[in-house]
Amino acid sequence: MSTPTDTAYVEHFSPGSGALPPRARYPHSDAKSLSLNGTWRFRLSGTADAEDDSFATQGRYDGDWAQIHVPGHWVLQGHGSPIYTNHLFPFPIDPPRVPTENPTGDHLRVFDLPADWPDLAEGGAVLRFDGVESCARVWLNGTDLGEFKGSRLPHEFAVGPLLRTTGNVLAVRVHQWSAGSYLEDQDQWWLPGIFRDVTLLHRPAGAALDFFVHASYDHLASTGTLRVDSDVAGRVTVAELGIDLATGESVTVPVDPWSAETPRLYEGELSTAGERVPLRIGFRSVELSDGLIKVNGRRVLFRGVNRHEWHPQQGRALDLETMRADVLLMKRHNINAVRTSHYPPHPAFLDLCDEYGLWVIDECDLETHGFTEQGWRDNPVDDDRWTPALLDRASRMVERDKNHPSVVIWSLGNEAGTGRGLTAMAEWIKGRDSSRLLHYEGDLGCRDTDMYSRMYASHAEVERIGQGLDGGPRKRRDLPFVLCEYAHAMGNGPGGLADYQRLFESYDRLQGGFVWEWIDHGIAHPELGYAYGGDFGEELHDGNFVCDGLLFPDRRPSPGLVEYKKVIEPVGITGEAGDGTVRITNKHDFADLSALAFSWSYEVEGDAVESGTLTVPVLAPGESADVKLPAPPATAPAGEAHWTVRAALAADTAWAAKDHVVAWGQVPAAPRRVPPLAPTARPVPGDGVITLGPGTFDARTGALTAIGDVPVRALRLDVWRATTDNDDGASWQADERFGLVWRTLGLQRMRHRLDAVETGENALTVRTRVAPAARDVGLSTVYRWTSNGDGLRLTVSTVPEGDWRVPLPRLGIRFGLCAADEVRWFGGGPGEAYADTRTASAVGRWHSTVDELQTPYLRPQENGARIDVRWAELGGLHIEGDPAFLLTARRWTTEQLDAATHRTDLTPGDTVWVNLDHSQHGIGSQSCGPGPLPQYHLRAEPAEFSFVFSTVPDPRTH
Ligand code: GAL
């Protein structure tokens, strides 16, 4: 007999005691329930045995107990602080022991039953916890119900006989650390607390217990077969299909299948003697056949993301609207799949996936990554003492989520090495549910899995796998391939998405991937904007590695998401200049194109001259057609022209309104002609200055000081960028970490030596050498200025000297303007783009402000470049590029950007710093994966590029 202060369970291998067996989770039935979410009393203690236990046994608390919101994490409500580590355990590895310092939160809630609660003598009641991190002990009205581990899994206790009409005292003691922590070493914040719902459920006599909805689809016969197995016998009805049958019996009827693209659900009901449970049935069949993952007979391509649960104030305590926001954002960005990295999500999220249509890899709450520090010695998944806990986790996931059509694959967990415990989980899952496939990345031999899964494999390796040239065990060679994580979206990036997508679309075996990851886990912070690892004084931490999402913490899409949307668009729209046609390809797996309306517009210098609708045949999945474009409008003015073709929703859908653009493409129609500039003006020496057309130069240094009446500061060659997380790279990456190499070489501290200022007949030439101290590498750089009187042309020629072994971060010029706000340009936009993140950049006429050009990465770094800019206007200057350039403008210097650790370190100065880059090095995703592909490297080689400057009225004064 244990006493309330006996805390041995905290450090026990066992998953717990006292809880009911796991069962299906459903949102609501006609049985009564009472949410116990809300304000609870709370007391934080430093150790697992806490202070005293009278709160639990007698429901007593002192007046000084705090209040806390449930669901929530106490460390986000002013008690203690969060800790972020990637894989390092923030405590000594000595399983199953945990530190004596074990923050322990006593939670207390006193509640009355609602007036309409059934008579206590009728039926029973169950107390359900949907998620508590990491270990909880529960008492109701002084009775010890038991304890449990398994943070992101449900636990239920039978409480019927203990309930009173009024004054029920529910006491929950939550320990931050437990043996379970060894199984929950996911890369995320450690956030203790009762972070999901607490509910009291009435269980009428004859209530449903567990049930399993089997709803398969036969794609040859177009029929669905339904059978509901139920612990408590009853009837199953689906009015729309005229189904009314006993549990355990099956029926086959014509149906529309469920898929992520066509999420057809049928409303049904399971009725037992005591309860009516609504069912949402989606008919679909998942199989491994011909070495492929097939749903309803067809190979599917996952355009996926890894989703951790995150909210910048609430942590992992998500409300329904936040979950819906995630699903809507995914659907609107063409995402069709989610891996619930690395634990089963709040159950309501899966309801939304069923409803809106997303393929789900449901992952078990299991990661033991920290054991890698000791070569996986003592890994719990290979130690039989832990196997009951592992099986408990597997069964709690499968039983809870088995009735969701969206769940097509179970995942054993993440980064847990290999071992008999994992095999036991796999065998149990296969035995319980043969209708889904099994995933686990950590076992390269694929002993227990139905697919070969990897993370962050390079393009080259993925291509070889696609070609079947990857070797490995026989079993694996016959399996389909998924990248369960790729394209690490930390900071600026990920680069190379389009190159992966081309591979996925070229080889059947490559069934797509899941970008790492959905959202930055930044914590809203009064001084720092968003906090990341180390900001709470953690002893061990992994900095901003926790901010690697396609969304900023406030769920604003980062440029990476906009790029991903374009790269994975389910309709291909391509064409060659002068063809007069556009090729439309239906890249859906199931849907034809009837939901989309196509339109064209003919744009000259970004201005739409004419537009109309485009009639596209209703292509079946995989089909293409060459569709004729109209003749270019006769009225079109001269200038660079494009056809832009868009595929937009023809009608409102559940996830976006009519006219939402799903896919687009541009076809060049008339090429750019760079306006010529005849060098007719002569340099004119004056008092310490030289003038040339509208340009004024310092006679001694040859430095440009003004163009017309626009003062210009410090115009010169620039090769440095504030290194991105991907430039800095991850320590475990084999690729060279250019961010570090650049810094060691000194590219952030280039010196500019002046060799000559030469005034010629019609040119001013300034010869320099740009090089870092202590190195022999340099760039011989010549600035050649010419003018026709109105325009001022700068031609920059650079020739590398010395032993350059690395690419350059950037190559271009930088200068300061004393005032600039509005920015207009013709070229790529509207958003940020670099060589390998440029698919979503459309040629057009764009405008923004200097402030809006910034992309607010949580750790400041290079950002905000607009690519392929033909001309730009800002600060009273018109700048024409020959060739097109990358444009960046910001109210701080690159050096300030580079030094900042949080957004709040950046304060606007009185100068707008403008970079006009001939080129920049690619982005890649080396913060965890491969760096930029070689074709995106900015090699140090001879280069020449020009800009023509002229003045325009500053829009602010007009
Ligand atoms: C993977 C891991 C993820 C995350 C990612 C890097 O190895 O599975 O949880 O840590 O790397 O952000």
XYZ file of N, CA and C and ligand atoms in Angstrom, residues 86 187 342 414-415 455-456 485 488 516 545 548 928, ligand 1:
51
model
N 17.984 20.083 -27.862
C 17.662 19.264 -29.033
C 17.621 17.796 -28.595
N 13.176 16.867 -29.823
C 13.813 18.175 -29.991
C 12.757 19.258 -29.821
N 6.715 14.726 -32.709
C 7.063 13.316 -32.644
C 6.208 12.683 -31.550
N 10.563 8.453 -32.991
C 11.638 9.136 -33.711
C 12.945 8.934 -32.973
N 14.003 8.778 -33.704
C 15.359 8.783 -33.172
C 15.466 8.054 -31.836
N 16.086 10.907 -43.180
C 15.989 12.344 -42.975
C 17.218 13.041 -43.552
N 16.980 14.152 -44.243
C 18.039 15.061 -44.715
C 19.012 14.429 -45.713
N 11.965 13.603 -42.991
C 12.361 14.990 -42.708
C 13.300 15.409 -43.820
N 15.465 21.509 -44.019
C 15.431 22.094 -42.676
C 15.145 23.592 -42.761
N 11.032 19.704 -42.592
C 11.241 19.971 -41.170
C 11.346 21.475 -40.996
N 17.999 26.545 -32.581
C 17.703 25.333 -33.355
C 16.222 24.944 -33.206
N 12.840 26.561 -36.468
C 13.181 26.019 -37.781
C 11.931 25.659 -38.558
N 20.840 21.622 -40.865
C 20.690 20.220 -40.451
C 20.976 19.281 -41.608
C 15.934 15.556 -36.677
C 14.929 15.273 -35.595
C 13.997 16.432 -35.363
C 14.783 17.707 -35.286
C 15.546 17.896 -36.550
C 16.395 19.134 -36.537
O 17.049 14.749 -36.499
O 14.180 14.140 -35.881
O 13.294 16.215 -34.193
O 15.664 17.643 -34.226
O 16.437 16.830 -36.723
O 15.693 20.286 -36.353
